[in-house]
PDB file of C-alpha atoms in Angstrom:
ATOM      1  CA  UNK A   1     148.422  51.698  45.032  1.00 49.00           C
ATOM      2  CA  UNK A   2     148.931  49.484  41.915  1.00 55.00           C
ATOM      3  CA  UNK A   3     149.942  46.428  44.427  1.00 56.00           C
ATOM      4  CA  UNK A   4     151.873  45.245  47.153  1.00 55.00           C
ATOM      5  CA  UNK A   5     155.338  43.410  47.416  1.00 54.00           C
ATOM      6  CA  UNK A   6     157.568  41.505  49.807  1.00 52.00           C
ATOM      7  CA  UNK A   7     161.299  41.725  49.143  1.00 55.00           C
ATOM      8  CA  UNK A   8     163.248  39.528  50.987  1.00 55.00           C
ATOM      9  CA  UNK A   9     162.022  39.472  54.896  1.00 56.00           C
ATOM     10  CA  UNK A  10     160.206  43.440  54.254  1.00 54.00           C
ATOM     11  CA  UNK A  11     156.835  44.171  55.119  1.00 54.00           C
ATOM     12  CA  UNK A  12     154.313  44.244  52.420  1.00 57.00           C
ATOM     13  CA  UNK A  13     154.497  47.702  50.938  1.00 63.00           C
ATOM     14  CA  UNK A  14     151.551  49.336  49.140  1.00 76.00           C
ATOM     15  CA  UNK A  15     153.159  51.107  45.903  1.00 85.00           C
ATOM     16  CA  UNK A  16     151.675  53.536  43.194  1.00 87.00           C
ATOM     17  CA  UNK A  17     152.418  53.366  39.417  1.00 86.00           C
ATOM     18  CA  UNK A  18     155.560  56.072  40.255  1.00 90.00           C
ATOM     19  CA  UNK A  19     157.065  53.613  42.845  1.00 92.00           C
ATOM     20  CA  UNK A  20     156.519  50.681  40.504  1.00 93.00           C
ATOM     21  CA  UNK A  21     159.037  52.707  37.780  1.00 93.00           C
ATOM     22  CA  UNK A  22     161.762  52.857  40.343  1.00 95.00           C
ATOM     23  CA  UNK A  23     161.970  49.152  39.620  1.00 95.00           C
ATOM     24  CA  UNK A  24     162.568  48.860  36.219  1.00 95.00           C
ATOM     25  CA  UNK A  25     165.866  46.934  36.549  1.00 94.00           C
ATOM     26  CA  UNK A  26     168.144  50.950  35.988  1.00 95.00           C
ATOM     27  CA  UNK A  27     169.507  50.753  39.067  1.00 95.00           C
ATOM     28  CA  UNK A  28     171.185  47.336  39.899  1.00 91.00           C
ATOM     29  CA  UNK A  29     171.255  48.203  43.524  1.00 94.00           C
ATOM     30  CA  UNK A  30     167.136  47.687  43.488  1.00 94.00           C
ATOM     31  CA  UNK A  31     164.809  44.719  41.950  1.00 94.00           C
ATOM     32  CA  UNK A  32     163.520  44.043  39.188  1.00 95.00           C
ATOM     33  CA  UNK A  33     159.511  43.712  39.343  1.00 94.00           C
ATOM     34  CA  UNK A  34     156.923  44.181  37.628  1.00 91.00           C
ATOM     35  CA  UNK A  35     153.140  44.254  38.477  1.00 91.00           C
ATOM     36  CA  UNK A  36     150.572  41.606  37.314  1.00 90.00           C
ATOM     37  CA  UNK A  37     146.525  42.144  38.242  1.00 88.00           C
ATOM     38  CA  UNK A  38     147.337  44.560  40.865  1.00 85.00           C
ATOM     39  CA  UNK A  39     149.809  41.938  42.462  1.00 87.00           C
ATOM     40  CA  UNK A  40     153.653  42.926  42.500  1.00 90.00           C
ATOM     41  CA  UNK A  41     156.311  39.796  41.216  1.00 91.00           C
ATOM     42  CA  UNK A  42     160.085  40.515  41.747  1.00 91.00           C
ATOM     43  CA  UNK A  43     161.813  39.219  38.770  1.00 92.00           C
ATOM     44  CA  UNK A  44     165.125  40.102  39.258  1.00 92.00           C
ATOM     45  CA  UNK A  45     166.795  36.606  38.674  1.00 88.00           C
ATOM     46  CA  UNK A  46     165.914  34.540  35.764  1.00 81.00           C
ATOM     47  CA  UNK A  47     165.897  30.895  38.150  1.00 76.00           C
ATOM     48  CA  UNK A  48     166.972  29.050  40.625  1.00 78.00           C
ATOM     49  CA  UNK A  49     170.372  29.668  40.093  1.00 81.00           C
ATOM     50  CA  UNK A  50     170.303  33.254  40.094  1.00 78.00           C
ATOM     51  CA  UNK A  51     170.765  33.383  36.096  1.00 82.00           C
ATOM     52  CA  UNK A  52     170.360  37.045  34.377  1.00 81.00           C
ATOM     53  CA  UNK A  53     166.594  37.999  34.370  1.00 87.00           C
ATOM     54  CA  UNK A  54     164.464  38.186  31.013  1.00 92.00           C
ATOM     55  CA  UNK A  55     163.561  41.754  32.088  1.00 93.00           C
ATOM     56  CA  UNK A  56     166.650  43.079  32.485  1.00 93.00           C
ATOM     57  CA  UNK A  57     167.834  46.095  30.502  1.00 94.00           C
ATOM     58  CA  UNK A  58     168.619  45.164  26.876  1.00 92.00           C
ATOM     59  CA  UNK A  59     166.817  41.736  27.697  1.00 91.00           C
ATOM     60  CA  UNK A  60     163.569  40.921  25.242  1.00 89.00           C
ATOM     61  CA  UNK A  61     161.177  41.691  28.147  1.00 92.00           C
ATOM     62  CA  UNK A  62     162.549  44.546  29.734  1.00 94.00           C
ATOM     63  CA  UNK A  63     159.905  47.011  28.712  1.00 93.00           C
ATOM     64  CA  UNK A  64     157.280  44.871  31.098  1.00 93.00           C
ATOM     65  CA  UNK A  65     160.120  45.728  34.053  1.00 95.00           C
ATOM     66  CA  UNK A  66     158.994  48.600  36.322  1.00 94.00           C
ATOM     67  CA  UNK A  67     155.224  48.901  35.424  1.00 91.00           C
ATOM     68  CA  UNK A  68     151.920  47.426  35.369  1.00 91.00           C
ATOM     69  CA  UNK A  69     152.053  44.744  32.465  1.00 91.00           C
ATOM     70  CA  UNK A  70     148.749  42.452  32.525  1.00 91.00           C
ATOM     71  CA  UNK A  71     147.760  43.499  29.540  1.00 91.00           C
ATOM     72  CA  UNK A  72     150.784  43.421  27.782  1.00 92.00           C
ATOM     73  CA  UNK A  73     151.071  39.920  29.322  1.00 91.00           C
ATOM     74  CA  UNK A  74     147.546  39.122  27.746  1.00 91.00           C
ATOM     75  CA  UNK A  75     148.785  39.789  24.451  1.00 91.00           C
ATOM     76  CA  UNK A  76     152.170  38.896  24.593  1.00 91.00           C
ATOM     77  CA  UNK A  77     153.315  42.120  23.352  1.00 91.00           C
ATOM     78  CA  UNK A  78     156.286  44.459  24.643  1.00 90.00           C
ATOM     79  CA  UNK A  79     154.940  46.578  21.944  1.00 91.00           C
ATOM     80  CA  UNK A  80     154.780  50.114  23.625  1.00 88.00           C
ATOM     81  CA  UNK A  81     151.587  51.168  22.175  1.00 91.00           C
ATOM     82  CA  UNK A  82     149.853  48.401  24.364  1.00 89.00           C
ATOM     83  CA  UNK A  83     152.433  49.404  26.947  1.00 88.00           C
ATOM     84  CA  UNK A  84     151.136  52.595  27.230  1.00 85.00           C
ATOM     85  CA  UNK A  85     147.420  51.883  27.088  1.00 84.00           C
ATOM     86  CA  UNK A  86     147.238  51.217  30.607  1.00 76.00           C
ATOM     87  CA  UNK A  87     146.527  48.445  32.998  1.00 74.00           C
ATOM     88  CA  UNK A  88     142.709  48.167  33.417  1.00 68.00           C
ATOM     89  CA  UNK A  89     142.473  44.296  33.272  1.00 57.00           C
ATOM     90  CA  UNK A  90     141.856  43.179  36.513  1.00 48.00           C
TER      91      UNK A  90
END
């Protein structure tokens, strides 16, 4: 499993990298998250107020939404060559 999240009142939930993508913000029905050192952040509202999240679709960090990202983070890159070399930093 890539890491484990609590929405709302749920029980922690291991996921794998296929679950993860379910959550990449497509579906408005579902969360946004994304997944950090093996731990899973929902990032669905942008604050305290509920404004639109930075990793929504057509936001600048929507290509972090719905995957593993620490390395992306690292670099501070949305590039999808990084993207897509993985998430082996933890």
């Amino acid at each position: 499993a890539v890491g484990e999240v609590a929405i709302s009142d749920a029980p922690v939930l291991a996921m794998t990298m296929e679950d993860l993508r379910q959550y990449d913000g497509s579906d408005p029905a579902r969360p946004i998250l994304l997944c950090v050192k093996g731990d899973i952040f929902d990032v669905t509202y942008g604050g305290p107020n509920n404004e639109p999240s930075m990793y929504a679709p057509g936001s600048g960090y929507s290509a972090l939404a719905g995957r593993p990202c620490t390395r992306a983070l690292a670099l501070m890159s949305t590039d999808e060559k990084v993207l897509g070399l993985g998430d082996d930093m933890a």
